[in-house]
Structure formats: structure tokens, C-alpha cells
């Protein structure tokens, strides 16, 4: 699976699954969206009260548990963490704020394009620009410092939490929220969605599928391995959408999307830049969490809280467009990410040492 054929196969399966999940009930162009699904889980747990986006999405639990299972089987379950945890949490929040301005994660960006949503092209341009900014930060010596080996029990907690979420989804106790209308009410049957998540989790763990890593490696090393997976996702989702009559090309009236180009661009700049500093896109963070990386668990917690912040403070965009609060938040977050980039770079360290010598 670590060959180019392996990652193209993985991309093809992810693309097919994304279309099938729409067929089974997920919103159009949202067969698989990590940001949207974590947002729904945040609402389902009551962290925000936006009634139209509340549901415990089993695809997310499947991703984590699939990664955990195959990592354990292949003896790749390696528990480590402790690398700038609060900065990682903060960057998880900024990733989510950027993604919910665009209304989708990097994976959904590709799925939207495959559905004919041309706003995704603006998002891809912004995302790539954000990755370039992230690469510039890496070239200036950006680092969140080393992590440390931790007891295995530390790594088991997050998979257990995801099993607990599956149980809550099945039992549906009164303290869990479920949307009665809107995107949160549109979902595939739970067992089908969980099975799809498990499959994608297993394949993504074996191939290291990551949109951020794909563009980063293409720019830095001219390496097309990771980006090949997302090209395959685009191609197979496009074929599936055309076959099932979901393809609708244009900028306007696209499902769960808006056509404000500037804020689609800036939202994905923020998402791409933050993700490079974190070392992977939201889906990659879930896969690493299943492998025992508690730094990625902290990032996922940032995504979860970031989703709550977006809806509790009216930062998230809607099909009507971005909110005034959301615009302010994106600009503020770009400044925060720029500051994080600088303060954790060689430039800041050299100035600090120079002052110490003086």
C-alpha cells in the first residue's frame, strides 16, 4: 500500500465511498468532510446549539478506530506526545475557523469540485497559498519541538472515547442532540457510515493520505505520491457524481456552500497555513490520533472546540455567505498564526539569544 498504485487505489475507494454516502443520505458534495462532521459531533454533544448541525457522525469514529486497529495489527501503534500542546490546540481552532468560513475541509474541497462547485477552485488556490506560507515558515526554522514517548494507556484513551461515541449514537440518550432538519439531519445509516469510516481509516493509515502533505511535498520535493491519492478522489467522485446525476457545475446554488470568493480564499489560506504548521490536514490528524499520537488528539480537541466557538459566536459562514464576526475572526486568526510562525522560528530564537548575550 505504500506504492503509488496503493495510494491511487485508496483515493479511488475514498471517492466511491464519498458518492455512496451521499446516495445513502449524507448531504450532496459532503459524502466525507472532516470539518463538517466534527462540527456536527460538537453540536451533538451540546457544545454548540446550532440545531441544523447536530449529529454524532460515525464516519469520524470509524476513521479513528480503523487507524487504531490496523496500526495495532501492524505494530505501528506508537504512543507519543508533549510537543507544544496548547499551540497545537490553538492551531486546531484556527483550522476549524478557516474551514467553516469556506464550509469544508481539504477533503470536502476536492469533493465539492468533483460535484461541479467551482467555488472550490478559489478554495484550492487559497489552500495552496496557505501551504506556501507554511512552507516559508518551515524554511525559517519553524518547529513545535520534539515529542516524547508516553505509556500505551495514554494512547488507548482516544479510541475508547470514540467507541463510547458510537454507543451514544446507538442508544441516543436524551442529553445527545440530533438535528431534525438541515445538514445534520441528512446522514447515511449509522452502521453503513461507520463501516465506510473504518475502511477509509484503514486505507489512510496504510498510505498516509493527506491533502496538505500532498501539495507540500509536490512544492518542496516534486514528489507526487500523496497528491496522487487526491487526484484519484477527484476523478472517481466526479465519475460517481455524473453517473448518479449529482454533478451540477457553477458557482451559485451549490449545496452547503457560498460564492463569496474573497472569504472562500482567505478561509482556506488560514486552513492550509495552520495545517502545515501542525504537520497534516484534519483527516490526517484523526488517523495519527488512532496511531497513538496524543499531539494529534490535542489538535482534534482544538477542532472540536473551534467548531463550538464558530457556532456559539456566529463565526461560521452559511449558504447566504460569511458573517461579519467570521470575517473578523479569520483576519485575527491569520495574525495569530503568523505570530505563532514567527515565535517558533529560528529568527525569534536568534533574536532572543542575541538579547541574552547583550
Coordinates of C-alpha atoms in Angstrom, one line a residue:
X1 CA 0.0 0.0 0.0
X2 CA 3.0 2.3 0.2
X3 CA 3.4 2.4 -3.6
X4 CA 1.8 5.0 -5.9
X5 CA -0.7 2.3 -7.0
X6 CA -1.7 1.8 -3.4
X7 CA -2.5 5.4 -2.8
X8 CA -4.3 5.8 -6.1
X9 CA -6.4 2.7 -5.1
X10 CA -7.1 4.4 -1.7
X11 CA -8.1 7.6 -3.4
X12 CA -10.5 5.7 -5.7
X13 CA -12.1 3.9 -2.8
X14 CA -12.5 7.1 -0.8
X15 CA -14.1 8.8 -3.9
X16 CA -16.5 5.9 -4.4
X17 CA -17.4 5.8 -0.7
X18 CA -18.0 9.6 -0.7
X19 CA -20.5 9.3 -3.5
X20 CA -22.2 6.3 -2.0
X21 CA -22.6 8.1 1.4
X22 CA -24.4 10.8 -0.4
X23 CA -26.6 8.2 -2.1
X24 CA -27.3 6.7 1.4
X25 CA -28.3 10.1 2.9
X26 CA -25.3 12.4 3.5
X27 CA -25.6 16.0 2.1
X28 CA -24.6 16.5 -1.5
X29 CA -20.9 17.2 -2.0
X30 CA -20.4 16.2 1.7
X31 CA -20.1 12.5 1.5
X32 CA -17.0 12.8 3.7
X33 CA -16.0 16.1 5.3
X34 CA -13.9 16.1 8.5
X35 CA -14.5 19.7 9.5
X36 CA -18.3 19.4 8.9
X37 CA -18.5 16.1 10.7
X38 CA -16.5 17.2 13.7
X39 CA -18.8 20.3 13.8
X40 CA -21.8 18.1 13.9
X41 CA -20.3 16.0 16.7
X42 CA -19.6 19.1 18.6
X43 CA -23.3 20.1 18.3
X44 CA -24.4 16.5 19.1
X45 CA -22.6 16.7 22.4
X46 CA -24.2 20.1 23.1
X47 CA -21.0 22.2 22.8
X48 CA -23.0 24.4 20.4
X49 CA -26.7 24.8 19.9
X50 CA -27.0 25.3 16.1
X51 CA -29.9 23.0 15.7
X52 CA -29.3 22.2 12.0
X53 CA -25.8 20.8 12.5
X54 CA -26.0 18.3 15.4
X55 CA -25.3 14.6 14.9
X56 CA -22.7 12.1 16.1
X57 CA -21.1 11.3 12.7
X58 CA -19.9 7.7 12.8
X59 CA -17.6 8.2 9.9
X60 CA -15.2 10.1 12.2
X61 CA -15.3 7.3 14.8
X62 CA -14.6 4.8 12.0
X63 CA -11.6 6.7 10.8
X64 CA -10.0 6.7 14.3
X65 CA -10.9 3.0 15.1
X66 CA -9.8 1.8 11.7
X67 CA -6.5 3.5 12.1
X68 CA -6.1 2.2 15.6
X69 CA -6.9 -1.4 14.6
X70 CA -4.5 -1.6 11.6
X71 CA -1.8 0.3 13.5
X72 CA -2.1 -2.2 16.4
X73 CA -2.1 -5.1 14.0
X74 CA 1.0 -3.8 12.1
X75 CA 2.8 -2.9 15.3
X76 CA 2.7 0.8 14.4
X77 CA 0.8 1.9 17.4
X78 CA 3.3 4.3 18.9
X79 CA 2.2 6.4 21.8
X80 CA 3.9 9.8 21.9
X81 CA 3.1 13.5 22.6
X82 CA 4.1 16.6 24.5
X83 CA 5.0 18.8 21.6
X84 CA 3.7 22.3 22.3
X85 CA 0.2 21.1 23.2
X86 CA -1.5 24.4 23.7
X87 CA -0.1 25.8 20.4
X88 CA -1.4 22.7 18.7
X89 CA -4.8 23.2 20.3
X90 CA -4.9 26.8 19.1
X91 CA -3.9 25.8 15.6
X92 CA -6.7 23.2 15.6
X93 CA -9.1 26.0 16.5
X94 CA -7.8 28.2 13.6
X95 CA -8.0 25.3 11.1
X96 CA -11.7 24.9 12.0
X97 CA -12.4 28.6 11.8
X98 CA -10.9 28.7 8.3
X99 CA -12.7 25.6 7.2
X100 CA -16.1 26.8 8.4
X101 CA -15.5 30.1 6.6
X102 CA -15.1 28.0 3.4
X103 CA -17.6 25.4 4.6
X104 CA -15.5 22.4 4.2
X105 CA -12.1 20.8 5.0
X106 CA -9.5 20.0 2.3
X107 CA -11.2 16.7 1.5
X108 CA -14.6 18.3 1.0
X109 CA -12.9 21.0 -1.1
X110 CA -12.0 18.2 -3.6
X111 CA -15.5 16.6 -3.3
X112 CA -17.1 20.0 -4.0
X113 CA -15.0 20.4 -7.1
X114 CA -16.0 16.9 -8.2
X115 CA -19.6 17.8 -7.8
X116 CA -19.2 20.8 -10.1
X117 CA -18.9 23.5 -7.4
X118 CA -16.5 26.0 -9.0
X119 CA -16.1 27.9 -5.7
X120 CA -13.8 25.0 -4.7
X121 CA -11.3 26.3 -7.3
X122 CA -11.0 29.5 -5.3
X123 CA -10.6 27.4 -2.2
X124 CA -7.8 25.3 -3.7
X125 CA -5.9 28.4 -4.7
X126 CA -6.3 29.8 -1.2
X127 CA -5.3 26.5 0.3
X128 CA -2.2 26.2 -1.8
X129 CA -1.2 29.8 -0.9
X130 CA -1.6 28.9 2.8
X131 CA 0.6 25.9 2.3
X132 CA 3.2 28.1 0.6
X133 CA 3.1 30.4 3.7
X134 CA 3.5 27.3 5.9
X135 CA 6.5 26.1 3.8
X136 CA 8.1 29.6 4.2
X137 CA 7.6 29.2 8.0
X138 CA 9.3 25.8 7.9
X139 CA 12.2 27.2 5.8
X140 CA 12.6 29.8 8.5
X141 CA 13.1 27.1 11.1
X142 CA 9.6 26.8 12.4
X143 CA 9.3 23.9 14.9
X144 CA 6.9 22.8 17.7
X145 CA 9.8 20.9 19.2
X146 CA 10.1 17.2 19.9
X147 CA 7.6 14.9 21.4
X148 CA 8.1 12.2 23.9
X149 CA 7.3 8.5 24.3
X150 CA 4.3 8.0 26.6
X151 CA 2.7 5.0 28.3
X152 CA 0.5 2.9 26.0
X153 CA -2.5 3.6 28.2
X154 CA -2.3 7.3 27.1
X155 CA -2.8 6.2 23.5
X156 CA -5.8 3.9 24.3
X157 CA -8.0 6.7 25.7
X158 CA -8.9 8.4 22.4
X159 CA -10.0 5.2 20.6
X160 CA -12.0 4.3 23.8
X161 CA -13.7 7.7 23.6
X162 CA -14.7 7.0 20.0
X163 CA -16.2 3.6 20.9
X164 CA -18.2 5.5 23.6
X165 CA -19.4 7.9 21.0
X166 CA -20.6 5.0 18.8
X167 CA -22.5 3.7 21.9
X168 CA -24.1 7.1 22.5
X169 CA -25.1 7.3 18.8
X170 CA -26.8 3.9 19.0
X171 CA -28.5 4.4 22.4
X172 CA -29.4 8.1 21.6
X173 CA -29.9 9.3 25.2
X174 CA -31.8 12.5 25.8
X175 CA -28.6 14.5 26.5
X176 CA -27.3 13.9 23.0
X177 CA -28.7 16.3 20.3
X178 CA -29.9 15.2 16.9
X179 CA -30.9 17.7 14.1
X180 CA -34.4 17.4 12.8
X181 CA -33.7 19.4 9.7
X182 CA -30.7 20.8 7.8
X183 CA -27.4 19.1 7.0
X184 CA -27.2 17.5 10.5
X185 CA -30.5 15.6 9.7
X186 CA -29.1 14.3 6.5
X187 CA -27.0 11.2 7.1
X188 CA -26.4 7.7 5.9
X189 CA -27.5 4.8 8.2
X190 CA -25.2 4.6 11.2
X191 CA -23.7 1.2 10.5
X192 CA -23.0 1.9 6.9
X193 CA -21.4 5.2 7.8
X194 CA -19.3 3.5 10.5
X195 CA -18.2 0.8 8.1
X196 CA -17.2 3.4 5.5
X197 CA -15.2 5.3 8.1
X198 CA -13.4 2.1 9.1
X199 CA -12.4 1.3 5.5
X200 CA -11.1 4.8 4.9
X201 CA -9.3 4.8 8.3
X202 CA -7.5 1.6 7.5
X203 CA -6.5 2.6 3.9
X204 CA -5.5 6.1 5.0
X205 CA -3.3 4.7 7.8
X206 CA -1.5 2.4 5.4
X207 CA -1.0 5.1 2.7
X208 CA -0.6 8.3 4.9
X209 CA -3.2 10.0 2.7
X210 CA -3.1 13.8 3.4
X211 CA -4.0 16.7 1.2
X212 CA -1.7 19.2 2.9
X213 CA 1.2 16.8 2.7
X214 CA 0.4 16.2 -1.0
X215 CA 0.7 19.8 -2.0
X216 CA 3.6 20.4 0.4
X217 CA 5.6 17.5 -1.0
X218 CA 4.8 18.5 -4.6
X219 CA 6.1 22.0 -4.0
X220 CA 9.1 21.1 -1.8
X221 CA 10.3 17.8 -3.4
X222 CA 8.4 17.4 -6.7
X223 CA 7.0 14.3 -5.0
X224 CA 3.6 13.3 -6.4
X225 CA 2.9 10.3 -4.1
X226 CA 0.4 11.9 -1.7
X227 CA -1.2 14.2 -4.2
X228 CA -1.9 11.2 -6.5
X229 CA -4.4 10.0 -3.9
X230 CA -6.4 13.2 -4.0
X231 CA -6.4 13.3 -7.8
X232 CA -7.9 9.8 -7.7
X233 CA -10.5 11.0 -5.2
X234 CA -11.4 13.8 -7.6
X235 CA -11.6 11.6 -10.6
X236 CA -13.7 8.8 -9.0
X237 CA -16.0 11.2 -7.2
X238 CA -16.6 13.1 -10.5
X239 CA -17.4 9.8 -12.3
X240 CA -19.8 8.8 -9.5
X241 CA -21.5 12.2 -9.4
X242 CA -22.1 12.2 -13.1
X243 CA -23.4 8.6 -13.0
X244 CA -25.8 9.3 -10.2
X245 CA -26.9 12.7 -11.5
X246 CA -25.3 14.8 -8.7
X247 CA -23.0 16.8 -10.9
X248 CA -24.0 20.5 -11.2
X249 CA -21.4 22.9 -12.5
X250 CA -21.4 26.5 -11.5
X251 CA -20.7 29.0 -8.7
X252 CA -24.2 29.7 -7.5
X253 CA -26.8 27.5 -5.6
X254 CA -24.3 24.8 -4.7
X255 CA -25.2 22.6 -1.7
X256 CA -24.0 23.9 1.7
X257 CA -21.7 26.5 0.1
X258 CA -21.5 30.2 -0.6
X259 CA -20.0 32.1 -3.6
X260 CA -18.1 34.9 -1.8
X261 CA -14.7 34.3 -3.5
X262 CA -12.6 36.5 -1.2
X263 CA -13.6 34.7 2.0
X264 CA -13.5 31.3 0.4
X265 CA -9.9 32.1 -0.5
X266 CA -9.0 33.6 2.9
X267 CA -10.7 30.8 4.9
X268 CA -8.6 28.2 3.1
X269 CA -5.4 30.2 3.4
X270 CA -5.9 30.0 7.1
X271 CA -6.8 26.3 7.0
X272 CA -3.7 25.5 4.8
X273 CA -1.2 27.6 6.7
X274 CA -2.3 26.2 10.1
X275 CA -2.4 22.6 8.8
X276 CA 1.2 22.8 7.5
X277 CA 2.4 24.0 11.0
X278 CA 0.5 21.1 12.5
X279 CA 2.0 18.6 10.1
X280 CA -1.2 17.4 8.4
X281 CA -4.8 18.1 7.4
X282 CA -7.8 17.3 9.7
X283 CA -8.2 13.8 8.3
X284 CA -4.5 13.1 8.9
X285 CA -4.8 14.3 12.5
X286 CA -7.6 11.8 13.1
X287 CA -5.5 9.0 11.6
X288 CA -2.5 9.9 13.7
X289 CA -4.7 10.0 16.8
X290 CA -5.7 6.4 16.1
X291 CA -2.0 5.5 15.9
X292 CA -1.4 6.8 19.5
X293 CA -0.2 10.4 18.7
X294 CA -1.6 12.5 21.5
X295 CA -0.4 15.7 19.9
X296 CA -2.9 14.9 17.1
X297 CA -5.5 14.2 19.8
X298 CA -4.9 17.7 21.2
X299 CA -5.3 19.1 17.7
X300 CA -8.6 17.2 17.2
X301 CA -9.8 18.7 20.5
X302 CA -8.9 22.1 19.1
X303 CA -11.1 21.3 16.0
X304 CA -14.0 20.2 18.2
X305 CA -13.8 23.4 20.4
X306 CA -13.2 25.5 17.3
X307 CA -16.5 24.3 15.8
X308 CA -18.3 25.2 19.0
X309 CA -16.7 28.7 19.0
X310 CA -17.7 29.2 15.4
X311 CA -21.4 28.5 16.1
X312 CA -21.6 30.0 19.5
X313 CA -20.1 33.3 18.3
X314 CA -21.6 33.4 14.8
X315 CA -18.3 32.9 13.0
X316 CA -19.3 30.1 10.6
X317 CA -20.4 31.0 7.1
X318 CA -23.7 29.8 5.7
X319 CA -25.0 29.3 2.2
X320 CA -26.0 33.0 2.4
X321 CA -22.3 34.0 2.9
X322 CA -19.8 34.8 5.6
X323 CA -20.9 36.6 8.8
X324 CA -19.3 39.9 9.9
X325 CA -18.0 38.1 13.0
X326 CA -16.5 35.3 10.8
X327 CA -14.6 37.8 8.7
X328 CA -13.1 39.5 11.8
X329 CA -12.2 36.0 13.2
X330 CA -10.4 34.9 10.0
X331 CA -8.3 38.0 9.9
X332 CA -7.5 37.8 13.6
X333 CA -6.6 34.1 13.2
X334 CA -4.2 34.8 10.3
X335 CA -2.4 37.3 12.5
X336 CA -2.3 34.7 15.3
X337 CA -0.9 32.0 13.0
X338 CA 1.7 34.5 11.7
X339 CA 2.7 35.3 15.3
X340 CA 3.0 31.6 16.1
X341 CA 5.1 31.0 13.0
X342 CA 7.5 33.8 13.9
X343 CA 7.8 33.0 17.7
X344 CA 8.6 29.3 17.0
X345 CA 11.1 30.1 14.2
X346 CA 14.9 30.4 14.2
X347 CA 14.6 34.2 13.7
X348 CA 12.9 34.6 17.0
X349 CA 15.3 32.3 18.7
X350 CA 18.3 34.1 17.3
X351 CA 17.0 37.5 18.5
X352 CA 16.3 36.0 21.9
X353 CA 19.8 34.7 22.2
X354 CA 21.2 38.0 21.0
X355 CA 19.4 39.8 23.7
X356 CA 20.7 37.3 26.2
X357 CA 24.3 37.8 25.2
X358 CA 23.9 41.6 25.4

